[in-house]
Coordinates of C-alpha atoms in Angstrom, one line a residue:
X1 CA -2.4 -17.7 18.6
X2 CA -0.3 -15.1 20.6
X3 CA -1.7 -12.9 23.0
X4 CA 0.6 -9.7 23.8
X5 CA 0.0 -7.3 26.8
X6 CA 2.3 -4.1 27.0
X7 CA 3.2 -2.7 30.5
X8 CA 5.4 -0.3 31.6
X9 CA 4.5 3.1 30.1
X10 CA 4.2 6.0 32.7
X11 CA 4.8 9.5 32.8
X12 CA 9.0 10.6 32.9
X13 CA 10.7 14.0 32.8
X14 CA 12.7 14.9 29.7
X15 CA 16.0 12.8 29.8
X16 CA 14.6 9.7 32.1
X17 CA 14.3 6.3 31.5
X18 CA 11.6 3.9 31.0
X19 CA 11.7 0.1 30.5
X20 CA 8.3 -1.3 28.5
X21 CA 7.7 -4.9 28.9
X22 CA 5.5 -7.0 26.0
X23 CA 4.4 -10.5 27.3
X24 CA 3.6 -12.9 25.4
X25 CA 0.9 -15.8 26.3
X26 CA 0.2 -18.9 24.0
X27 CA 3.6 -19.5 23.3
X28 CA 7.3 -18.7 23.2
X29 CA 7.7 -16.0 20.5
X30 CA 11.1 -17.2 20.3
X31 CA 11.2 -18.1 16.6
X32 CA 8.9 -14.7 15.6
X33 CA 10.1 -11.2 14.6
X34 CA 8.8 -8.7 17.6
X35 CA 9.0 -4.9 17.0
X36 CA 7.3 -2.0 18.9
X37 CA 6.0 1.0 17.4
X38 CA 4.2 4.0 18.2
X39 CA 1.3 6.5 17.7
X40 CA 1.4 10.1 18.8
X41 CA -1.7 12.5 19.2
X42 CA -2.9 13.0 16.2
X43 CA -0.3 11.1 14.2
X44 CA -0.2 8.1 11.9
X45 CA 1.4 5.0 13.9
X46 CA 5.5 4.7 13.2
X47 CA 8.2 2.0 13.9
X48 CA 10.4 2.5 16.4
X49 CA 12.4 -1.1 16.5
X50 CA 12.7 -4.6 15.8
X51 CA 14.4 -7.8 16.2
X52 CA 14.8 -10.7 14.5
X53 CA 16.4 -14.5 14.5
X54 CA 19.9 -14.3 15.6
X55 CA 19.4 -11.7 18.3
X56 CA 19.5 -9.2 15.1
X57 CA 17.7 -5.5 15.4
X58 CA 16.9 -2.3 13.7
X59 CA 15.7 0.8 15.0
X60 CA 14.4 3.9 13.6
X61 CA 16.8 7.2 13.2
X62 CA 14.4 9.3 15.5
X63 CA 15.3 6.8 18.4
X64 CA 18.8 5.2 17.5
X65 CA 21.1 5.2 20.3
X66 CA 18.2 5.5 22.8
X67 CA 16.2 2.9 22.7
X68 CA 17.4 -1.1 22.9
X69 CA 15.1 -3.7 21.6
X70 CA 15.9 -7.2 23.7
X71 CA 13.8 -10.2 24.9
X72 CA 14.3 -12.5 28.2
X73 CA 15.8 -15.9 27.8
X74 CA 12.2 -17.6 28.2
X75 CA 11.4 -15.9 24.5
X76 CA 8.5 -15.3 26.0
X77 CA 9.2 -11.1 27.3
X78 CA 9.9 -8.7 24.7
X79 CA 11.3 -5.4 26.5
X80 CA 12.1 -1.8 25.1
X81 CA 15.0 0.2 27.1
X82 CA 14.0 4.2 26.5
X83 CA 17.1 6.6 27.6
X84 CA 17.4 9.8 27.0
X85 CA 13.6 10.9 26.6
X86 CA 12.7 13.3 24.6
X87 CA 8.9 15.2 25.1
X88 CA 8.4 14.2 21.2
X89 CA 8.9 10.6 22.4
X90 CA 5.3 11.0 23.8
X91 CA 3.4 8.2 22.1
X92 CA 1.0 5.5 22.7
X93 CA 3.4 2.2 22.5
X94 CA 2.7 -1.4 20.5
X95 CA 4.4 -4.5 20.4
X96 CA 3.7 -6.4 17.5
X97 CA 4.9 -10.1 16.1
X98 CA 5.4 -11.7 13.4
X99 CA 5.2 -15.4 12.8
X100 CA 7.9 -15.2 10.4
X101 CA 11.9 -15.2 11.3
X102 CA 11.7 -11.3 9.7
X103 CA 8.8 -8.7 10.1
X104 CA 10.6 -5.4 9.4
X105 CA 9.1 -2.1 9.6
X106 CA 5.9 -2.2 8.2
X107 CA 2.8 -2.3 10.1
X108 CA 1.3 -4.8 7.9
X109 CA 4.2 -7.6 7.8
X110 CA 2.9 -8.1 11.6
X111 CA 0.2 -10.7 12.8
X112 CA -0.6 -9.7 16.3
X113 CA -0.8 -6.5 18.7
X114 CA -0.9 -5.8 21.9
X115 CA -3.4 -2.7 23.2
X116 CA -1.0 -0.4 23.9
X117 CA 0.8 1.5 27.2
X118 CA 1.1 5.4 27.8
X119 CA 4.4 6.9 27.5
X120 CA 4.4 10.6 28.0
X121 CA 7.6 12.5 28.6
X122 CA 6.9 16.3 30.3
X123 CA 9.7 19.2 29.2

C-alpha cells in the first residue's frame, strides 16, 4: 500500500513559479510510474505529466516546457517544477502511481492518489 500527500500548492501571480511535492509513505515508489494531473473548476480531471523507469517522462502540450516532472534520490518524493504560470494553470493538483514500470496518461492505468493541493495563478 502507498500513501501519497501533495504539498506545495499556493496562490502565485501570472509568470511565477511553484514547486509541488508528492510524498510517498509505505514504500519507495522507486520502481512505480508517478504522474500528476489536474482538475479545474468545473472541469473534467487532465494529465499534466509523468515519469517512468529510466528517469523517462511525458508531459502534456498545454504545459510542455513549463513544467518538469523529477523525483529525489530516496524514490520516495515525487516533485512538479511549474514556470511560467499561466491563470489557466489554476487547477486542483494530484499525484498518482502506478505499480507498474509505465502508467501513462490515463486516469485509470493509476492505483493510488493523493487528496490534492491548491494551485491558483491570479492575472
Amino acid at each position: 500500500q502507498v500513501q501519497l500527500v501533495e504539498s506545495g500548492g499556493g496562490l502565485v501571480q501570472a509568470g511565477g513559479s511553484l514547486r509541488l511535492s508528492c510524498a510517498a509513505s509505505g514504500r519507495t515508489v522507486r520502481n512505480y510510474a508517478m504522474a500528476w494531473f489536474r482538475q479545474a473548476p468545473g472541469k473534467e480531471r487532465e494529465f499534466v505529466a509523468h515519469s517512468w523507469s529510466g528517469g523517462n517522462t511525458y508531459y502534456a502540450d498545454s504545459v510542455k516546457g513549463r513544467f518538469t516532472i523529477f523525483r529525489d534520490n530516496a524514490w520516495k518524493t515525487v516533485y512538479l517544477q511549474m514556470t511560467s504560470l499561466k491563470p489557466e494553470d489554476t487547477a486542483v493538483y494530484y499525484c498518482a502511481a502506478a505499480n507498474r514500470l509505465y502508467g501513462g496518461i490515463r486516469e485509470g492505468a493509476y492505483d493510488y492518489w493523493g487528496q490534492g493541493t491548491q494551485v491558483s495563478v491570479s492575472s
